[in-house]
XYZ file of N, CA and C in Angstrom:
642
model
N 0.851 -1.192 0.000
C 0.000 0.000 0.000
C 0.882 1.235 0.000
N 0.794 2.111 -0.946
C 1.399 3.128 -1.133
C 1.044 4.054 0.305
N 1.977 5.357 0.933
C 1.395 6.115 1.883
C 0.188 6.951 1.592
N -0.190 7.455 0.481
C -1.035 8.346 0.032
C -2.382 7.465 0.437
N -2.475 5.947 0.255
C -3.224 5.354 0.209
C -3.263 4.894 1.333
N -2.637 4.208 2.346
C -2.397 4.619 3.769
C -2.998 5.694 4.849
N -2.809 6.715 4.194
C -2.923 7.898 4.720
C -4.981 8.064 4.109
N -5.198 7.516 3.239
C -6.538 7.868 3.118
C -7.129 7.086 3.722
N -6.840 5.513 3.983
C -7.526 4.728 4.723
C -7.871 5.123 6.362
N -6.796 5.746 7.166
C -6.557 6.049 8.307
C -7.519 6.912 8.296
N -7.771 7.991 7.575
C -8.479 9.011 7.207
C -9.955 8.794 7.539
N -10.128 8.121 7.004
C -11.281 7.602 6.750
C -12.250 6.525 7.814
N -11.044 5.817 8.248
C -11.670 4.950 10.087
C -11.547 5.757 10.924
N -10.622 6.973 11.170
C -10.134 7.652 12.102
C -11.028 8.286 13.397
N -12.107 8.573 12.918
C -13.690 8.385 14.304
C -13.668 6.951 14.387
N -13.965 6.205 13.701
C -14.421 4.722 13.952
C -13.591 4.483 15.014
N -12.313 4.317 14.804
C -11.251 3.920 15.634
C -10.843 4.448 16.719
N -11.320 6.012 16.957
C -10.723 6.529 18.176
C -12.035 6.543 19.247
N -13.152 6.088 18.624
C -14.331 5.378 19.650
C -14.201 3.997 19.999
N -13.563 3.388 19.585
C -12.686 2.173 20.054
C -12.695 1.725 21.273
N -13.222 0.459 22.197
C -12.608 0.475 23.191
C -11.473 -0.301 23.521
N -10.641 0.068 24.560
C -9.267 -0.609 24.736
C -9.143 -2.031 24.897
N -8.916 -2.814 24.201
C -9.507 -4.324 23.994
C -8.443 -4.693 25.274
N -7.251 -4.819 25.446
C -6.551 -5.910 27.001
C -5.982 -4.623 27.421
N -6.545 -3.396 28.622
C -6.138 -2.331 29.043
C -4.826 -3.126 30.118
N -4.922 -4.258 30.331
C -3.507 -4.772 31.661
C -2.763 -5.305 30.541
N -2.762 -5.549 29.489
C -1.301 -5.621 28.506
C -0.604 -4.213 28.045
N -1.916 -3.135 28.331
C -1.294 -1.523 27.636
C -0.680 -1.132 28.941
N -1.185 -1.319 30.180
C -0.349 -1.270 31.425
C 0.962 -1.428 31.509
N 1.204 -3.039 30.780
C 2.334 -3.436 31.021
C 3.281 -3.035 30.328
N 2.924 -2.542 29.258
C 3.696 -1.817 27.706
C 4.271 -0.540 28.465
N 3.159 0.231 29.175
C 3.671 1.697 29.582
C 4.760 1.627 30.642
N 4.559 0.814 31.836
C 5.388 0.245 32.720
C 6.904 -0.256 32.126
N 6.658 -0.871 31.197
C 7.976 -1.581 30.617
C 8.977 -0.123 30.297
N 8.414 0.697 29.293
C 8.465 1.991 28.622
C 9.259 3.246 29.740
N 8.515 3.296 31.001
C 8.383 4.261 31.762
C 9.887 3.943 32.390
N 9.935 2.772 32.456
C 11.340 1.544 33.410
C 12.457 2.513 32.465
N 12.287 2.881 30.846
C 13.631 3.014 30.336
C 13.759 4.652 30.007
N 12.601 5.376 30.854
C 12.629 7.294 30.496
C 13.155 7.750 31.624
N 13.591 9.086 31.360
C 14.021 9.961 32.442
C 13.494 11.201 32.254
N 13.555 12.084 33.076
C 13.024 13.600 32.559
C 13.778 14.418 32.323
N 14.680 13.638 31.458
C 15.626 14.910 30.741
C 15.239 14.066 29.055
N 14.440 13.296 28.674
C 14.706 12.608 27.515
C 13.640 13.246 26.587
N 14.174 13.381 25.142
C 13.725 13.918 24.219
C 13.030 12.877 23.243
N 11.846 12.692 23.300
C 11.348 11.215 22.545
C 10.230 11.821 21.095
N 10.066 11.100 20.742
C 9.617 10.727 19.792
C 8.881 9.582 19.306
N 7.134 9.599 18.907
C 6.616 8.598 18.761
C 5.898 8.574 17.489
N 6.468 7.706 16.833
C 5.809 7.088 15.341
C 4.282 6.862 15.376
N 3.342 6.937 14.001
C 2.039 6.237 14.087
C 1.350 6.459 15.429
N 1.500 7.643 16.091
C 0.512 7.760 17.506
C -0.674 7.697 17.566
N -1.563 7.783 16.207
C -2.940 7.557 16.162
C -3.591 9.143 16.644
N -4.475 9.007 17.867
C -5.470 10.006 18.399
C -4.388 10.258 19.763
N -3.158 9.816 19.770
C -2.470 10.400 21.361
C -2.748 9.644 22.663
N -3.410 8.752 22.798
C -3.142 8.062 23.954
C -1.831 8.094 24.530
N -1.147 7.117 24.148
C -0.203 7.371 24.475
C 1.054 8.211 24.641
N 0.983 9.344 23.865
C 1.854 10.579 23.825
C 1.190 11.142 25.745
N -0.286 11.213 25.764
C -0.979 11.589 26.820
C 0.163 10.816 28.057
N -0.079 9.380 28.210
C 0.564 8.995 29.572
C 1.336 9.328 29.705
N 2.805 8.982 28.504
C 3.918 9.178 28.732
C 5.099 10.730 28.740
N 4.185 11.670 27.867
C 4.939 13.035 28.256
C 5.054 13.645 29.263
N 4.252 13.495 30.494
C 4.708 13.742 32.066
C 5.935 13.076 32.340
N 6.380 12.294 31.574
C 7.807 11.336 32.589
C 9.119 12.224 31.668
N 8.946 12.811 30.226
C 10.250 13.429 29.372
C 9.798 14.652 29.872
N 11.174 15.370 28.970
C 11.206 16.310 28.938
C 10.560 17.217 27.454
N 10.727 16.525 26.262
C 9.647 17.225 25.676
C 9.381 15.697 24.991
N 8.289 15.673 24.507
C 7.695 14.719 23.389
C 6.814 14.630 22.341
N 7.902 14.283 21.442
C 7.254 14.741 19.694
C 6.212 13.628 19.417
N 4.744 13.792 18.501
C 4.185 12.591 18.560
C 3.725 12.910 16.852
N 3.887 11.829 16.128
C 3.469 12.045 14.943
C 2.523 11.486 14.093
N 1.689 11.380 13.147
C 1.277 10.295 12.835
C 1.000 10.762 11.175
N 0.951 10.076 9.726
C 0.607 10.552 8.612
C -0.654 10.996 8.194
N -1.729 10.335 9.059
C -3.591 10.514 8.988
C -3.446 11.789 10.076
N -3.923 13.084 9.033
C -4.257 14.006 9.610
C -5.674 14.136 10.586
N -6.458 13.015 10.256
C -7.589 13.035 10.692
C -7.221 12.376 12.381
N -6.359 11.422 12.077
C -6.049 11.160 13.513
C -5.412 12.297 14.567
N -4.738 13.000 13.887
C -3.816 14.705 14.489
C -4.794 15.105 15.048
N -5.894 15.244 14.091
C -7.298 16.394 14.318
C -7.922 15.853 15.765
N -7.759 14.509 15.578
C -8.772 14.098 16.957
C -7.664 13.861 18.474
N -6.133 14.156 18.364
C -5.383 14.142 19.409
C -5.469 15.323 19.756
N -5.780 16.403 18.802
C -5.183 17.543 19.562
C -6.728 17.999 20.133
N -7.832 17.679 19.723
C -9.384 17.758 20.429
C -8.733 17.374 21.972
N -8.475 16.107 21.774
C -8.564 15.593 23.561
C -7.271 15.708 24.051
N -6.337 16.727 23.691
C -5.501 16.875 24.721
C -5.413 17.311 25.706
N -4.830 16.347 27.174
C -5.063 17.443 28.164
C -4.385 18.867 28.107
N -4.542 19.981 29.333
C -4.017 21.011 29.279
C -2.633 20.633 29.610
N -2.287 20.075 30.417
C -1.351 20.006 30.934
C -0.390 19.684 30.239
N -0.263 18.648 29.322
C 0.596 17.961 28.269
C 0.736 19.643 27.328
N 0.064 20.038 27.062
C 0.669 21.342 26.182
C 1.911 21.597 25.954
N 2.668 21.482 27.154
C 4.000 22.886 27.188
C 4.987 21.476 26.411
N 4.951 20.242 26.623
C 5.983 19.490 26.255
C 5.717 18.570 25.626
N 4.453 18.625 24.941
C 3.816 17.745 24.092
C 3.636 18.246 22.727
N 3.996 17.789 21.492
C 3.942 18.304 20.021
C 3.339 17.406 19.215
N 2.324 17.438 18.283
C 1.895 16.517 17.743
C 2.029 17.546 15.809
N 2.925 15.999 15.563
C 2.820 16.477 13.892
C 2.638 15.671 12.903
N 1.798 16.066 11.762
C 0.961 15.164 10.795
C 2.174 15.051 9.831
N 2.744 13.651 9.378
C 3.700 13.268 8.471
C 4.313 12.184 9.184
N 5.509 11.630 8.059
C 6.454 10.819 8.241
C 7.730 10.898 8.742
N 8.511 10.400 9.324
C 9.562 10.542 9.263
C 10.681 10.605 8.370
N 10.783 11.724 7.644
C 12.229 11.440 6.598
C 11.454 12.670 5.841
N 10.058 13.276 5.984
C 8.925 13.878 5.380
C 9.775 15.443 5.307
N 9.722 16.588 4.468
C 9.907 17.801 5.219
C 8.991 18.048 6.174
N 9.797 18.952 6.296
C 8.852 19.646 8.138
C 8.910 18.406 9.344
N 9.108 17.236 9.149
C 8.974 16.404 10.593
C 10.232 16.622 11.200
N 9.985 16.897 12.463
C 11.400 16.528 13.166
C 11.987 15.482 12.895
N 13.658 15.955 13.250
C 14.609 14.484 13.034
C 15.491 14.869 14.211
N 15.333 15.454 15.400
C 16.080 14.920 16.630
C 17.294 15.802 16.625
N 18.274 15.221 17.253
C 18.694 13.703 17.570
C 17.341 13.456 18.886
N 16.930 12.428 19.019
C 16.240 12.095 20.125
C 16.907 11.035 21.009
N 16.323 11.015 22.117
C 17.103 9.799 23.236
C 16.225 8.757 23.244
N 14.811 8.778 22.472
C 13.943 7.871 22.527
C 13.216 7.830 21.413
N 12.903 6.748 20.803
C 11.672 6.625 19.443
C 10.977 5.394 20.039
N 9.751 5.736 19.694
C 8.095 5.240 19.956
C 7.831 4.296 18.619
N 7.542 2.862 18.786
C 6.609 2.798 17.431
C 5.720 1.341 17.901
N 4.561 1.764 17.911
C 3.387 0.569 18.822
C 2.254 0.378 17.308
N 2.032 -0.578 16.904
C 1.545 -1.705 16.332
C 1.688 -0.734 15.124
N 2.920 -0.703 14.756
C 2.684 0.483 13.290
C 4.110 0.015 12.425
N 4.795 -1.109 12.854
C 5.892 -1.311 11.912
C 5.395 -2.703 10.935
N 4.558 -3.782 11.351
C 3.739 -4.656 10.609
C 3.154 -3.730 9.104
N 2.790 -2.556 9.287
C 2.097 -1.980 8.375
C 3.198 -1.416 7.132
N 4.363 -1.142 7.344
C 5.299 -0.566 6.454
C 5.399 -1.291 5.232
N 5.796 -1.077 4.177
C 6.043 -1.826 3.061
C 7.806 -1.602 2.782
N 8.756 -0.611 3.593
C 10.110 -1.131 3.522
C 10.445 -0.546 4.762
N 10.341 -2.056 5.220
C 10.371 -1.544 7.261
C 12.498 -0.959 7.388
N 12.602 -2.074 6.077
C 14.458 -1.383 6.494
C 14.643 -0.039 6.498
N 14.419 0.828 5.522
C 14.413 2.227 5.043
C 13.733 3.151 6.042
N 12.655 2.326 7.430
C 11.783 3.447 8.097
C 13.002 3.049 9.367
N 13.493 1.549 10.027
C 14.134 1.567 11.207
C 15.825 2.028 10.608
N 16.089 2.677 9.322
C 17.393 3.118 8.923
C 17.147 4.797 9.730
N 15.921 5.069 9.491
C 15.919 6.356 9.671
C 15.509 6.851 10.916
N 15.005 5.780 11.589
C 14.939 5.860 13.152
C 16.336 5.390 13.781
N 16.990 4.816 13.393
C 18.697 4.920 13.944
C 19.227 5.880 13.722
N 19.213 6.647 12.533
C 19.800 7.966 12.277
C 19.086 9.182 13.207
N 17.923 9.351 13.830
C 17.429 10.544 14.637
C 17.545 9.658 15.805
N 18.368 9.309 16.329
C 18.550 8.969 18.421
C 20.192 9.135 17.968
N 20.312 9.542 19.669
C 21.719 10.053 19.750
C 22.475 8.445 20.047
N 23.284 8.546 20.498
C 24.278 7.150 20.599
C 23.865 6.802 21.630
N 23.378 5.715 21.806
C 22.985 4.911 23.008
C 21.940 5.074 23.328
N 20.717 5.704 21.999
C 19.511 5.772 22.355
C 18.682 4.913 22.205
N 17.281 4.840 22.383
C 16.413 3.631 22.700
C 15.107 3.452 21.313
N 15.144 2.299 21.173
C 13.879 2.276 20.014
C 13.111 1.135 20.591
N 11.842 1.547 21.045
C 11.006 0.444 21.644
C 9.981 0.621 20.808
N 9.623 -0.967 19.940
C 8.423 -1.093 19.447
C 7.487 -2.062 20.422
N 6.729 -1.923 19.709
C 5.425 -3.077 20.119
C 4.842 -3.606 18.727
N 4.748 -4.737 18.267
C 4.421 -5.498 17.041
C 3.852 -6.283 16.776
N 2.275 -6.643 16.078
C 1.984 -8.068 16.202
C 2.475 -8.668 15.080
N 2.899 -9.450 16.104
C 3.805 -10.682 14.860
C 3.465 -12.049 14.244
N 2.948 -11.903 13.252
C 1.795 -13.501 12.440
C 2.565 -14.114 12.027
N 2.370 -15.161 12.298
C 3.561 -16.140 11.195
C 3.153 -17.600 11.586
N 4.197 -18.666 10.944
C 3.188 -19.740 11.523
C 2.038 -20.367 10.497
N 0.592 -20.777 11.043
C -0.186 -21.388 10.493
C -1.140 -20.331 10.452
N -0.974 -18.668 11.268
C -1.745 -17.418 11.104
C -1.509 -17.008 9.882
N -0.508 -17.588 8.749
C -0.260 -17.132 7.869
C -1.662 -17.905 7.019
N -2.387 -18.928 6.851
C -3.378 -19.152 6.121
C -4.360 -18.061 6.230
N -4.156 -17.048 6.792
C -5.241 -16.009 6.615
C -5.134 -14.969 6.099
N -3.663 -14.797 5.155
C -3.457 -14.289 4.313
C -4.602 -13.670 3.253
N -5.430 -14.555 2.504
C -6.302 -14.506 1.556
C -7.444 -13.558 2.122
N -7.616 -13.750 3.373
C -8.698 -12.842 4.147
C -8.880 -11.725 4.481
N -7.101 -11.395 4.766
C -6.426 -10.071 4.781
C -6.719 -9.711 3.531
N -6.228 -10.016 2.855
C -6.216 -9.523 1.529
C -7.555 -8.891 0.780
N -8.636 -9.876 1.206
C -9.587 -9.266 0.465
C -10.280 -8.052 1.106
N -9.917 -8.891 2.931
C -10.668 -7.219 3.949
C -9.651 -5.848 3.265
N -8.822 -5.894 2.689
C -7.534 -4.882 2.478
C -8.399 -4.518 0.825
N -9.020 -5.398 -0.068
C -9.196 -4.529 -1.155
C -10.827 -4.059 -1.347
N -11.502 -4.231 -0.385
C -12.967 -3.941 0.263
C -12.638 -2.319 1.257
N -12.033 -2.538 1.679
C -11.007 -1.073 2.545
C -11.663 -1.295 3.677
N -11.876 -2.460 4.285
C -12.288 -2.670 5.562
C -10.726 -3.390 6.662
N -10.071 -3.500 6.239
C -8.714 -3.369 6.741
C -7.659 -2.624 6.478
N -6.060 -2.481 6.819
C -5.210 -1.590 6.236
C -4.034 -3.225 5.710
N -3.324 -2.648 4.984
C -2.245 -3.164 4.705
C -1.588 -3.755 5.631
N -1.208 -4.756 5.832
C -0.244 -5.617 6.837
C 0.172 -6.458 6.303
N 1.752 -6.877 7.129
C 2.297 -8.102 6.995
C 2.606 -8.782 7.768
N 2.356 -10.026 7.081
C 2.851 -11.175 8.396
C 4.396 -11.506 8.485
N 3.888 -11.049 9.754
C 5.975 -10.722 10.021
C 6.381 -11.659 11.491
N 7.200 -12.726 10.911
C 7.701 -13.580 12.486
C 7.953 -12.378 13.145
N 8.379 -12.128 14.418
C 9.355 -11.823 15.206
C 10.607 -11.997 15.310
N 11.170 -13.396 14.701
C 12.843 -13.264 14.732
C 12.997 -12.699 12.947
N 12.378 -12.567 12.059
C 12.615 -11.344 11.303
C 12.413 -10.077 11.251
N 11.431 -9.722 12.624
C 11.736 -8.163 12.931
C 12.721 -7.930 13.791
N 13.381 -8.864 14.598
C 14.554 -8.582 15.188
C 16.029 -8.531 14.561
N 15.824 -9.625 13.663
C 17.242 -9.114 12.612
C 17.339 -8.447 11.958
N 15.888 -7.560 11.636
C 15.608 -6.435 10.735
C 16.573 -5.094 11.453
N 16.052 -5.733 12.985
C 16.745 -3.938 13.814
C 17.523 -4.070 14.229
N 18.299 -5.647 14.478
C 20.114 -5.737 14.588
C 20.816 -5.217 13.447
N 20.123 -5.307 12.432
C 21.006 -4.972 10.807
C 20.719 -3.464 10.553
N 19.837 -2.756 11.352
C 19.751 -1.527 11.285
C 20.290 -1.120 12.164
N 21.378 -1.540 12.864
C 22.707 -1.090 13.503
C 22.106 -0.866 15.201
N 21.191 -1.367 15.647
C 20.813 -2.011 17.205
C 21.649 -2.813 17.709
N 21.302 -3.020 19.368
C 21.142 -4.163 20.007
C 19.981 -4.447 20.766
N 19.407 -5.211 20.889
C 18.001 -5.788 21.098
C 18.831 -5.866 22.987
N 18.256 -5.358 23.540
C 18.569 -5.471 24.939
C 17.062 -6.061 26.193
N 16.054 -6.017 25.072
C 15.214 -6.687 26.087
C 13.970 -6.793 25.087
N 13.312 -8.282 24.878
C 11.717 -8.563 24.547
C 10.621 -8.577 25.953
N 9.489 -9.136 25.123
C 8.341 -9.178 26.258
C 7.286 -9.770 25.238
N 6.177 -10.353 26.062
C 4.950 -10.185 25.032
C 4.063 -9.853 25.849
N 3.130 -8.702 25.513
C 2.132 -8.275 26.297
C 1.090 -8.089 25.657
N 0.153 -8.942 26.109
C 0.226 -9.671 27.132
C 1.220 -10.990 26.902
N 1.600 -12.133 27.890
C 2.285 -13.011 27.830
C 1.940 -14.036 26.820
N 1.977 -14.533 25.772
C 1.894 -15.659 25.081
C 1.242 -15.390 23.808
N 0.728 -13.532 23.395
C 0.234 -13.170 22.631
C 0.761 -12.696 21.341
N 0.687 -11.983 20.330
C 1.235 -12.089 18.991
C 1.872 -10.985 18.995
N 1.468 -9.910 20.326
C 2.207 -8.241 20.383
C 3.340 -8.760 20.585
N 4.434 -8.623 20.038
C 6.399 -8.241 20.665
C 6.603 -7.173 21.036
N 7.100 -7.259 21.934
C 7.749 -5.871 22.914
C 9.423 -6.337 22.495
N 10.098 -5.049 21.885
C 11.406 -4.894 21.530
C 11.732 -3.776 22.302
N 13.072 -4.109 23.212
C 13.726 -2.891 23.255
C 15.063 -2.666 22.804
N 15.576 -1.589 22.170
C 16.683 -1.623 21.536
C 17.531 -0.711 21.588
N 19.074 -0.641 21.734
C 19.696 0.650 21.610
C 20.771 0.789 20.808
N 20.861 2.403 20.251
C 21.201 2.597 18.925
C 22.724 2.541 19.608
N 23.669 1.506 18.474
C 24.842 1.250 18.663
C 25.758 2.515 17.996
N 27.288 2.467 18.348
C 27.841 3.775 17.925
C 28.290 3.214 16.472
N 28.087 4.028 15.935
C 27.759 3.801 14.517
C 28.929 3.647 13.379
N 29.817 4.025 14.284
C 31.241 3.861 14.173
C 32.226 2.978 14.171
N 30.914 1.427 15.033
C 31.405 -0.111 14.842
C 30.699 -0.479 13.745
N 29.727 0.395 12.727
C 29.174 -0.550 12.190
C 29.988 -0.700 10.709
């Protein structure tokens, strides 16, 4: 799926989805907890695909400022409706990509990216460019559901919910090929998880190596 086309689909669920309710709120617990374990309040972060801001919301009380982005302007439109007041002074929300003009590129001490790297069509070229905006020894924590397996017979289903436009673009992506994806994008994988435990989300945490061994 091209972004233009991406970007219209998002567009287009973007109420549907932000009336949503939180399907396992003690696995998003455990995600923020995991998350919160690796911030400080001097850290400059950055979060990919944020949707409507939930999460920009919890976690910008713990940094010091935090960029939140997403390409569906319609999703922008409905984060910055429900933002609290408080998040204002250190909270930024901007409609685009990373690598886009106008998006920030850091350096940051932290990058964000929760169920939004399955969706890429050249995940190397998006985690090349999230190693290039964190400073040395900075952190890239995704969250990912990862299909693979005999979930792959549902390929055909995807596919057709994807040309009906009742789904978005995805791929079925093991987990030990999104992890060699972000060792080869010059990481070290310093800690997984699955949250919830035994489920298809991967919790990666990773930090950007000096670039100078690579």
């Amino acid at each position: 799926m091209a972004v233009s086309d991406s970007r219209a689909f998002w567009n287009k669920v973007a109420r549907r989805y932000a009336a949503m309710n939180m399907r396992n709120p003690d696995a998003y617990k455990q995600t923020l907890d995991c998350i919160r374990a690796h911030m400080s309040k001097a850290d400059h972060v950055l979060e990919l695909g944020c949707g409507t801001g939930t999460t920009a919301f919890k976690l910008a009380p713990y940094v010091r400022n935090y960029v939140a982005s997403d390409y569906s302007s319609e999703m922008i439109d409905i984060a910055l409706e429900r933002q609290p007041p408080e998040t204002r002074e250190n909270l930024d929300f901007y409609v685009g990509e990373l690598g886009e003009e106008d998006h920030p590129t850091g350096p940051f001490d932290m990058v964000l990216c929760f169920n939004f790297l399955h969706l890429l069509d050249d995940r190397p070229a998006m985690l090349k460019s999230i190693h290039k905006s964190l400073e040395t020894g900075g952190l890239f924590v995704s969250k990912t559901p990862c299909v693979s397996g005999l979930f792959t017979l549902l390929r055909p289903v995807a596919l057709i919910l994807h040309a009906f436009g009742k789904a978005p673009s995805f791929k079925f992506l093991p987990s030990k090929r999104l992890e060699t994806e972000i060792e080869t994008a010059g990481f070290e994988i310093i800690e997984t998880a699955r949250h919830p435990e035994g489920s298809l989300r991967h919790v990666i945490v990773a930090k950007k190596l000096n670039t100078t061994t690579l």
